[in-house]
Structure formats: C-alpha cells, structure tokens
Coordinates of N, CA and C in Angstrom, one line a residue:
E1 N -74.5 -147.0 117.5 CA -75.7 -146.2 117.7 C -76.9 -147.1 118.0
L2 N -77.0 -148.3 117.3 CA -78.1 -149.2 117.5 C -78.1 -149.7 118.9
N3 N -76.9 -150.1 119.4 CA -76.8 -150.6 120.8 C -77.3 -149.6 121.8
Y4 N -76.9 -148.3 121.6 CA -77.4 -147.2 122.5 C -78.9 -147.1 122.5
R5 N -79.5 -147.2 121.2 CA -80.9 -147.1 121.1 C -81.6 -148.2 121.8
L6 N -81.1 -149.4 121.7 CA -81.6 -150.6 122.4 C -81.6 -150.4 123.9
L7 N -80.5 -149.9 124.4 CA -80.3 -149.6 125.9 C -81.3 -148.6 126.3
Y8 N -81.5 -147.5 125.5 CA -82.4 -146.4 125.8 C -83.8 -146.9 125.9
D9 N -84.2 -147.7 124.9 CA -85.6 -148.2 124.9 C -85.9 -149.3 126.0
A10 N -84.9 -150.1 126.3 CA -85.1 -151.1 127.3 C -84.8 -150.7 128.8
A11 N -84.3 -149.5 128.9 CA -83.9 -149.1 130.3 C -85.1 -149.1 131.2
P12 N -84.9 -149.6 132.5 CA -86.0 -149.7 133.4 C -86.3 -148.4 134.1
V13 N -85.5 -147.4 133.8 CA -85.8 -146.1 134.4 C -86.2 -145.1 133.2
G14 N -86.9 -144.1 133.6 CA -87.3 -143.1 132.5 C -86.2 -142.3 132.1
I15 N -86.0 -142.1 130.8 CA -85.0 -141.3 130.2 C -85.6 -140.3 129.2
G16 N -85.4 -139.0 129.4 CA -86.0 -138.1 128.5 C -85.1 -136.8 128.3
V17 N -85.4 -136.1 127.2 CA -84.6 -134.9 126.9 C -85.7 -133.8 126.6
S18 N -85.5 -132.7 127.3 CA -86.4 -131.5 127.0 C -85.6 -130.3 126.8
D19 N -86.2 -129.2 126.2 CA -85.5 -128.0 126.1 C -85.7 -127.1 127.3
V20 N -85.0 -126.0 127.4 CA -85.0 -125.2 128.6 C -86.4 -124.6 128.9
S21 N -87.3 -124.6 127.9 CA -88.6 -124.1 128.1 C -89.6 -125.1 128.6
G22 N -89.1 -126.4 128.7 CA -90.0 -127.4 129.2 C -90.7 -128.2 128.2
N23 N -90.3 -128.1 126.9 CA -90.9 -128.9 125.8 C -90.1 -130.2 125.7
V24 N -90.8 -131.3 125.6 CA -90.2 -132.6 125.5 C -89.7 -132.9 124.1
C25 N -88.4 -133.3 124.0 CA -87.8 -133.6 122.7 C -87.9 -135.1 122.5
S26 N -87.6 -135.9 123.5 CA -87.6 -137.4 123.4 C -87.9 -138.0 124.7
A27 N -88.3 -139.2 124.7 CA -88.6 -140.0 126.0 C -88.6 -141.4 125.6
N28 N -88.1 -142.2 126.5 CA -88.1 -143.7 126.3 C -89.4 -144.3 126.8
P29 N -89.7 -145.6 126.6 CA -90.9 -146.2 127.0 C -91.1 -146.1 128.5
A30 N -90.1 -146.2 129.3 CA -90.2 -146.2 130.7 C -90.7 -144.8 131.2
M31 N -90.2 -143.8 130.5 CA -90.7 -142.4 130.9 C -92.1 -142.2 130.5
E32 N -92.5 -142.8 129.4 CA -93.9 -142.8 129.0 C -94.8 -143.4 130.0
N33 N -94.3 -144.6 130.5 CA -95.1 -145.3 131.6 C -95.2 -144.5 132.8
I34 N -94.1 -143.8 133.2 CA -94.2 -143.0 134.4 C -95.2 -141.9 134.3
M35 N -95.3 -141.3 133.2 CA -96.2 -140.1 133.0 C -97.5 -140.6 132.5
G36 N -97.6 -141.7 131.9 CA -98.9 -142.2 131.4 C -99.3 -141.7 130.0
Y37 N -98.3 -140.9 129.4 CA -98.6 -140.4 128.1 C -97.7 -141.0 127.0
P38 N -98.1 -141.3 125.8 CA -97.2 -141.7 124.8 C -96.4 -140.5 124.4
L39 N -95.3 -140.7 123.7 CA -94.3 -139.7 123.4 C -95.0 -138.5 122.6
E40 N -95.8 -138.8 121.7 CA -96.4 -137.7 120.9 C -97.3 -136.8 121.8
E41 N -97.9 -137.3 122.8 CA -98.7 -136.5 123.7 C -97.8 -135.7 124.6
L42 N -96.7 -136.4 125.0 CA -95.7 -135.7 125.9 C -95.2 -134.5 125.2
K43 N -94.9 -134.6 123.9 CA -94.4 -133.5 123.1 C -95.4 -132.3 123.0
S44 N -96.6 -132.6 123.2 CA -97.6 -131.5 123.1 C -97.8 -130.9 124.4
L45 N -97.2 -131.4 125.5 CA -97.4 -130.8 126.8 C -96.2 -129.9 127.1
N46 N -96.4 -129.1 128.1 CA -95.2 -128.4 128.7 C -95.0 -128.9 130.1
L47 N -93.7 -129.3 130.4 CA -93.4 -129.9 131.7 C -93.8 -129.0 132.9
E48 N -93.9 -127.7 132.6 CA -94.4 -126.9 133.7 C -95.7 -127.3 134.3
N49 N -96.6 -127.9 133.4 CA -97.9 -128.2 133.8 C -98.1 -129.6 134.4
I50 N -97.1 -130.4 134.5 CA -97.2 -131.7 135.1 C -96.8 -131.8 136.5
Y51 N -96.2 -130.7 137.1 CA -95.8 -130.6 138.4 C -96.9 -130.4 139.4
Q52 N -97.1 -131.2 140.4 CA -98.2 -131.0 141.4 C -97.9 -129.7 142.1
D53 N -96.6 -129.4 142.4 CA -96.2 -128.2 143.1 C -95.3 -127.4 142.2
R54 N -95.7 -126.3 141.8 CA -94.9 -125.5 140.9 C -93.6 -125.0 141.5
E55 N -93.6 -124.9 142.9 CA -92.4 -124.5 143.6 C -91.3 -125.5 143.4
Q56 N -91.6 -126.8 143.3 CA -90.6 -127.8 143.0 C -89.9 -127.6 141.7
R57 N -90.7 -127.2 140.7 CA -90.2 -126.9 139.3 C -89.3 -125.7 139.4
K58 N -89.7 -124.7 140.2 CA -88.8 -123.5 140.3 C -87.5 -123.8 141.0
Q59 N -87.5 -124.6 142.0 CA -86.3 -125.0 142.7 C -85.4 -125.8 141.8
L60 N -86.0 -126.7 141.0 CA -85.3 -127.5 140.1 C -84.5 -126.6 139.0
R61 N -85.3 -125.7 138.5 CA -84.7 -124.8 137.5 C -83.6 -123.9 138.1
K62 N -83.8 -123.5 139.3 CA -82.8 -122.6 140.0 C -81.5 -123.4 140.2
Q63 N -81.6 -124.7 140.6 CA -80.4 -125.4 140.9 C -79.7 -125.8 139.5
L64 N -80.4 -126.0 138.5 CA -79.8 -126.3 137.2 C -79.1 -125.1 136.6
R65 N -79.6 -123.9 136.9 CA -78.9 -122.7 136.4 C -77.6 -122.5 137.2
E66 N -77.6 -122.9 138.5 CA -76.5 -122.7 139.3 C -75.4 -123.7 139.1
S67 N -75.8 -125.0 139.0 CA -74.8 -126.1 139.0 C -74.8 -127.0 137.8
K68 N -75.8 -126.8 136.9 CA -75.9 -127.6 135.6 C -76.2 -129.1 135.9
T69 N -76.5 -129.4 137.1 CA -76.7 -130.8 137.4 C -77.7 -130.9 138.6
L70 N -78.4 -132.0 138.7 CA -79.4 -132.2 139.8 C -79.4 -133.6 140.2
R71 N -79.2 -133.9 141.4 CA -79.2 -135.3 141.9 C -80.2 -135.6 142.9
N72 N -80.9 -136.8 142.7 CA -81.9 -137.3 143.7 C -82.8 -136.3 144.2
F73 N -83.5 -135.6 143.3 CA -84.4 -134.5 143.6 C -85.8 -135.1 143.5
E74 N -86.6 -135.1 144.6 CA -87.9 -135.7 144.7 C -88.9 -134.7 144.3
V75 N -89.8 -135.1 143.4 CA -90.9 -134.3 143.0 C -92.2 -135.1 142.9
Q76 N -93.3 -134.4 142.8 CA -94.6 -135.0 142.6 C -95.1 -134.6 141.3
L77 N -95.4 -135.6 140.4 CA -95.8 -135.3 139.0 C -97.2 -135.8 138.8
K78 N -98.0 -135.1 138.0 CA -99.3 -135.5 137.7 C -99.4 -136.5 136.5
H79 N -99.9 -137.7 136.8 CA -100.0 -138.7 135.8 C -101.2 -138.4 134.9
K80 N -101.3 -139.0 133.7 CA -102.4 -138.7 132.8 C -103.7 -139.1 133.4
D81 N -103.7 -140.2 134.2 CA -105.0 -140.6 134.8 C -105.4 -139.8 136.0
G82 N -104.7 -138.7 136.3 CA -105.1 -137.8 137.4 C -104.4 -138.1 138.7
S83 N -103.8 -139.2 138.8 CA -103.1 -139.5 140.1 C -101.8 -138.8 140.2
V84 N -101.3 -138.7 141.4 CA -100.0 -138.0 141.6 C -98.9 -139.0 142.0
H85 N -97.8 -139.0 141.3 CA -96.7 -139.9 141.5 C -95.5 -139.2 142.1
D86 N -94.9 -139.9 143.0 CA -93.6 -139.5 143.6 C -92.5 -140.0 142.6
V87 N -91.7 -139.0 142.2 CA -90.7 -139.4 141.2 C -89.3 -138.8 141.6
L88 N -88.3 -139.6 141.5 CA -86.9 -139.2 141.8 C -86.2 -138.8 140.5
L89 N -85.7 -137.6 140.5 CA -85.1 -137.1 139.2 C -83.6 -136.9 139.4
N90 N -82.9 -137.2 138.3 CA -81.4 -136.8 138.2 C -81.3 -136.2 136.8
I91 N -80.8 -134.9 136.8 CA -80.8 -134.1 135.5 C -79.5 -133.5 135.3
D92 N -79.1 -133.6 134.0 CA -77.8 -132.9 133.6 C -78.1 -132.0 132.4
V93 N -77.5 -130.8 132.4 CA -77.6 -129.9 131.3 C -76.6 -130.4 130.2
I94 N -77.1 -130.7 129.0 CA -76.2 -131.1 127.9 C -76.4 -130.1 126.7
E95 N -75.7 -130.4 125.7 CA -75.8 -129.6 124.5 C -76.3 -130.5 123.4
Q96 N -77.3 -130.1 122.6 CA -77.8 -131.0 121.5 C -78.1 -130.0 120.3
G97 N -77.5 -130.2 119.3 CA -77.7 -129.4 118.1 C -77.4 -127.9 118.4
G98 N -76.4 -127.7 119.2 CA -76.0 -126.4 119.6 C -76.9 -125.7 120.6
Q99 N -77.8 -126.4 121.1 CA -78.8 -125.8 122.1 C -78.7 -126.6 123.4
P100 N -78.9 -125.8 124.5 CA -78.9 -126.5 125.8 C -80.1 -127.4 126.0
R101 N -80.0 -128.5 126.5 CA -81.1 -129.5 126.8 C -80.9 -130.0 128.2
F102 N -82.1 -130.5 128.7 CA -82.1 -131.2 130.0 C -82.2 -132.7 129.8
L103 N -81.1 -133.4 130.2 CA -81.2 -134.9 130.1 C -81.7 -135.4 131.5
T104 N -82.8 -136.0 131.5 CA -83.4 -136.4 132.7 C -83.5 -137.9 132.9
I105 N -83.1 -138.4 134.1 CA -83.3 -139.8 134.4 C -84.4 -139.8 135.6
A106 N -85.5 -140.5 135.4 CA -86.6 -140.5 136.3 C -86.9 -141.9 136.8
R107 N -87.1 -142.0 138.1 CA -87.5 -143.3 138.7 C -88.8 -143.0 139.5
D108 N -89.8 -143.9 139.3 CA -91.1 -143.7 140.0 C -90.9 -144.4 141.4
I109 N -91.0 -143.6 142.4 CA -90.8 -144.1 143.8 C -92.1 -144.0 144.6
T110 N -93.2 -144.0 143.9 CA -94.5 -143.9 144.5 C -94.8 -145.0 145.6
E111 N -94.6 -146.2 145.2 CA -94.8 -147.4 146.1 C -93.9 -147.3 147.3
R112 N -92.7 -146.9 147.1 CA -91.7 -146.8 148.2 C -92.2 -145.7 149.2
K113 N -92.6 -144.6 148.7 CA -93.1 -143.5 149.5 C -94.3 -143.8 150.3
L114 N -95.2 -144.6 149.6 CA -96.5 -145.0 150.3 C -96.1 -145.9 151.4
A115 N -95.2 -146.8 151.2 CA -94.8 -147.8 152.2 C -94.1 -147.0 153.4
Q116 N -93.3 -146.0 153.1 CA -92.7 -145.2 154.2 C -93.7 -144.5 155.0
R117 N -94.7 -143.9 154.3 CA -95.8 -143.2 155.0 C -96.6 -144.1 155.8
A118 N -96.9 -145.3 155.3 CA -97.7 -146.3 156.1 C -96.9 -146.7 157.3
L119 N -95.6 -146.9 157.2 CA -94.8 -147.3 158.3 C -94.8 -146.2 159.4
A120 N -94.6 -145.0 158.9 CA -94.6 -143.8 159.9 C -95.9 -143.7 160.6
E121 N -97.0 -143.9 159.9 CA -98.3 -143.8 160.5 C -98.5 -145.0 161.5
S122 N -98.0 -146.2 161.2 CA -98.1 -147.3 162.1 C -97.3 -147.1 163.3
E123 N -96.1 -146.5 163.1 CA -95.2 -146.3 164.3 C -95.9 -145.2 165.2
E124 N -96.5 -144.2 164.6 CA -97.1 -143.2 165.4 C -98.3 -143.7 166.2
R125 N -99.1 -144.6 165.5 CA -100.2 -145.2 166.3 C -99.7 -146.1 167.4
Y126 N -98.6 -146.8 167.2 CA -98.1 -147.7 168.2 C -97.5 -146.8 169.4
R127 N -96.9 -145.7 169.0 CA -96.3 -144.9 170.1 C -97.5 -144.3 170.9
A128 N -98.5 -143.8 170.2 CA -99.7 -143.3 171.0 C -100.3 -144.3 171.9
L129 N -100.3 -145.6 171.4 CA -100.9 -146.7 172.2 C -100.0 -146.9 173.5
V130 N -98.7 -146.9 173.3 CA -97.8 -147.2 174.4 C -97.8 -146.0 175.4
E131 N -97.8 -144.8 174.8 CA -97.8 -143.6 175.7 C -99.0 -143.6 176.6
K132 N -100.2 -144.1 176.1 CA -101.4 -144.0 176.9 C -101.7 -145.3 177.6
S133 N -100.8 -146.2 177.6 CA -101.0 -147.5 178.2 C -101.2 -147.4 179.7
L134 N -102.0 -148.3 180.2 CA -102.3 -148.3 181.7 C -101.3 -149.2 182.4
V135 N -100.3 -149.7 181.7 CA -99.2 -150.5 182.3 C -97.9 -149.8 181.9
G136 N -96.9 -150.0 182.7 CA -95.6 -149.4 182.4 C -94.9 -150.1 181.3
V137 N -94.3 -149.3 180.4 CA -93.6 -149.9 179.2 C -92.2 -149.2 179.2
Y138 N -91.2 -149.9 179.2 CA -89.8 -149.3 179.2 C -88.9 -150.1 178.4
L139 N -87.8 -149.5 178.0 CA -86.7 -150.2 177.3 C -85.4 -149.9 178.0
V140 N -84.7 -150.9 178.3 CA -83.4 -150.8 179.1 C -82.2 -151.3 178.3
M141 N -81.1 -150.6 178.4 CA -79.9 -151.0 177.7 C -78.7 -150.5 178.5
E142 N -77.9 -151.5 178.9 CA -76.7 -151.3 179.7 C -77.0 -150.5 181.0
N143 N -78.0 -151.0 181.7 CA -78.4 -150.5 183.0 C -78.9 -149.0 182.9
K144 N -79.4 -148.7 181.8 CA -80.0 -147.3 181.6 C -81.4 -147.4 180.9
F145 N -82.3 -146.6 181.3 CA -83.6 -146.5 180.6 C -83.3 -145.7 179.3
V146 N -83.6 -146.3 178.2 CA -83.5 -145.5 176.9 C -84.9 -145.1 176.5
Y147 N -85.9 -145.7 177.1 CA -87.3 -145.2 176.8 C -88.2 -145.7 178.0
C148 N -89.1 -144.9 178.4 CA -90.2 -145.3 179.3 C -91.4 -144.5 179.1
N149 N -92.6 -145.1 179.2 CA -93.8 -144.3 179.1 C -94.1 -143.6 180.4
Q150 N -95.2 -142.8 180.3 CA -95.5 -142.0 181.5 C -95.9 -142.8 182.7
M151 N -96.5 -144.0 182.5 CA -96.9 -144.9 183.6 C -95.7 -145.3 184.4
V152 N -94.6 -145.6 183.7 CA -93.4 -146.0 184.4 C -92.9 -144.9 185.3
S153 N -92.9 -143.7 184.7 CA -92.4 -142.5 185.5 C -93.3 -142.3 186.7
D154 N -94.6 -142.5 186.5 CA -95.6 -142.3 187.7 C -95.3 -143.4 188.7
I155 N -95.0 -144.6 188.3 CA -94.8 -145.7 189.3 C -93.7 -145.4 190.2
F156 N -92.6 -144.8 189.6 CA -91.4 -144.6 190.4 C -91.2 -143.2 190.9
G157 N -92.1 -142.3 190.5 CA -92.1 -140.9 191.1 C -91.1 -140.0 190.4
Y158 N -90.6 -140.4 189.3 CA -89.7 -139.5 188.6 C -90.4 -138.9 187.3
T159 N -89.8 -137.9 186.8 CA -90.2 -137.4 185.5 C -89.6 -138.3 184.5
T160 N -90.1 -138.3 183.3 CA -89.6 -139.1 182.2 C -88.1 -138.7 181.9
E161 N -87.9 -137.4 181.9 CA -86.5 -136.9 181.7 C -85.6 -137.4 182.7
E162 N -86.0 -137.4 184.0 CA -85.1 -138.0 185.0 C -84.8 -139.5 184.8
M163 N -85.9 -140.2 184.4 CA -85.7 -141.6 184.2 C -84.7 -141.9 183.1
I164 N -84.7 -141.2 182.1 CA -83.9 -141.5 180.9 C -82.5 -140.9 181.0
H165 N -82.4 -139.7 181.7 CA -81.1 -139.0 181.6 C -80.3 -139.0 183.0
Q166 N -81.0 -139.3 184.1 CA -80.3 -139.0 185.3 C -80.1 -140.3 186.2
I167 N -81.0 -141.3 186.1 CA -80.9 -142.4 186.9 C -80.5 -143.7 186.2
R168 N -80.0 -144.7 186.9 CA -79.7 -146.0 186.3 C -80.8 -146.9 186.6
T169 N -81.0 -147.9 185.8 CA -82.1 -148.9 186.0 C -82.2 -149.4 187.4
L170 N -81.0 -149.8 188.0 CA -81.0 -150.5 189.3 C -81.3 -149.5 190.4
D171 N -81.3 -148.2 190.1 CA -81.7 -147.2 191.1 C -83.2 -147.3 191.5
T172 N -83.9 -147.9 190.6 CA -85.4 -148.1 190.9 C -85.7 -149.5 191.5
V173 N -84.7 -150.2 191.9 CA -84.8 -151.5 192.5 C -84.4 -151.5 193.9
H174 N -85.1 -152.2 194.8 CA -84.8 -152.4 196.2 C -83.4 -153.0 196.3
P175 N -82.5 -152.6 197.1 CA -81.2 -153.1 197.2 C -81.1 -154.6 197.3
D176 N -82.0 -155.2 198.1 CA -82.0 -156.7 198.2 C -82.4 -157.4 197.0
D177 N -83.0 -156.8 196.0 CA -83.4 -157.4 194.7 C -82.5 -157.1 193.5
R178 N -81.5 -156.2 193.7 CA -80.7 -155.7 192.6 C -79.9 -156.8 191.9
S179 N -79.4 -157.8 192.7 CA -78.6 -158.8 192.0 C -79.5 -159.7 191.1
L180 N -80.7 -159.9 191.6 CA -81.7 -160.7 190.8 C -82.0 -160.0 189.5
V181 N -82.3 -158.7 189.6 CA -82.7 -157.9 188.4 C -81.5 -157.8 187.5
A182 N -80.4 -157.5 188.0 CA -79.2 -157.4 187.2 C -78.9 -158.7 186.4
E183 N -79.0 -159.8 187.0 CA -78.8 -161.1 186.3 C -79.8 -161.3 185.2
N184 N -81.1 -161.0 185.5 CA -82.2 -161.2 184.5 C -82.0 -160.3 183.3
L185 N -81.6 -159.0 183.6 CA -81.3 -158.1 182.5 C -80.2 -158.6 181.7
R186 N -79.2 -159.1 182.3 CA -78.0 -159.6 181.6 C -78.4 -160.7 180.6
K187 N -79.2 -161.6 181.1 CA -79.7 -162.8 180.3 C -80.5 -162.3 179.1
R188 N -81.3 -161.3 179.3 CA -82.1 -160.8 178.2 C -81.3 -160.0 177.2
E189 N -80.4 -159.1 177.7 CA -79.6 -158.3 176.8 C -78.6 -159.1 176.0
S190 N -78.1 -160.2 176.6 CA -77.1 -161.1 175.9 C -77.8 -162.0 174.9
G191 N -79.1 -162.1 174.9 CA -79.8 -163.0 174.0 C -79.9 -164.4 174.6
E192 N -79.5 -164.6 175.8 CA -79.5 -166.0 176.4 C -81.0 -166.5 176.5
V193 N -81.9 -165.5 176.7 CA -83.3 -165.9 176.7 C -84.0 -164.8 175.9
E194 N -85.1 -165.3 175.2 CA -85.9 -164.4 174.4 C -86.8 -163.5 175.2
S195 N -87.3 -164.0 176.3 CA -88.2 -163.2 177.2 C -88.0 -163.7 178.6
I196 N -88.4 -162.9 179.5 CA -88.2 -163.3 180.9 C -89.2 -162.6 181.8
H197 N -89.8 -163.3 182.7 CA -90.8 -162.8 183.6 C -90.4 -163.0 185.1
F198 N -90.4 -161.9 185.8 CA -90.0 -162.0 187.2 C -90.6 -160.8 188.0
S199 N -90.6 -160.8 189.3 CA -91.0 -159.7 190.1 C -89.9 -159.3 191.0
F200 N -90.0 -158.0 191.3 CA -89.0 -157.4 192.2 C -89.7 -156.2 193.0
R201 N -89.0 -155.8 194.1 CA -89.5 -154.7 194.8 C -88.9 -153.4 194.3
G202 N -89.7 -152.5 193.9 CA -89.3 -151.2 193.4 C -88.9 -150.2 194.4
L203 N -88.1 -149.2 194.0 CA -87.7 -148.2 194.9 C -88.1 -146.8 194.3
K204 N -89.1 -146.1 195.0 CA -89.5 -144.9 194.4 C -88.5 -143.7 194.7
K205 N -88.7 -142.6 194.1 CA -87.8 -141.5 194.2 C -87.8 -141.0 195.7
D206 N -88.9 -141.1 196.4 CA -89.0 -140.6 197.7 C -88.5 -141.6 198.8
G207 N -88.0 -142.8 198.2 CA -87.4 -143.8 199.1 C -88.4 -144.8 199.6

C-alpha cells in the first residue's frame, strides 16, 4: 500500500476520485496543481462549477452512464487564479466503499493547445499572404499542380480547379521548352538541388 501511495503522490499526471454528485474525495498533488486548489479546498467545491462549458460536463456524465469509461476527453476547466486550462481526461467508474466513484486521470494540455492554435493562425496568415501575392506561387509534384494561387491561374488563363485537377504541369509550357522544364523539375523533386532558377516560355489556355 505504501508503494501505491508513493506512486500516487509522485505521478506526473493528475489523479483524483469523486462521487457521482461531483464532490471530490481525493486528489494527488499533480491534480492540485492542475486546478490550483489544495485538496481541502477542492473538497469544498463541486466539480460542476469548475467547467468553463457546462455542456462538456453533461456530455461527460452521459458517456459515463452509457459506457462506464471515458477516454481522451478534452475539457476546459477554470483554475483558481481565474485562467482557463485545457485538460485531457480519462475516467473510469469504480466502486469504493460500496458506492460508485469516478476515478479520473487528468493531464494539463494548455501549452500544447496554445501552440496548436498559434501554428494554425500562422498558417492562415501565410496562406492569406500567398493567396493575395502579386507573383505566382505554386507547388508541383509528379508533373501535377498540387497547389497554385490565383495569380498562377490568371497567368495561364485557367481556373484554379482546372490547374489542379485537369491539366499537367508541362501543359503550361511551350513544347520547345518542355524538356528543359521537365529536367529541372526532376532535379528539384529528387533533391539533387535545393533550389533552382530558370526561365521558360509559358503556354496559356487559349494557345
């Protein structure tokens, strides 16, 4: 029992037990850190009140009633300092003293979610910049356009859908320059060169 207690206290993830009404029975130090409350204060709270979105709590309770287990369920919980933390929960219904209890494993994923949101925002800003660029930007793979911005479509007279789904890259190149373009694309796609600069005569949709 002593070994289990040591593991419980030293666990890097939050571990807690609550009754079906949302009253905390026990919590390890990591769980206290996630919530910002010492155990005695946690016991005086009702878990219903720490959810940023009450609907998440309702969904959680519904799934536990149906399957007695919950895996990788993301919620937003209110920290004692007023901040909102993203937390990943894994919960099992157990029996303790003849009564049903919720055994919860919690991991604070706030920093990971912030990084994901920052990356998504950065990608969106980059996409907006590329889409509005005054120069043509495109991505070619195996003689096909897998991406092109509006400027490339305008240069060759095709719609973006036509560029990506209907034509091959060399269709936009003058016949006399196709061998040059094909060889340069091969070098770039194979990794033979990191970058390459060349000019060629383009072929518009109207010929």
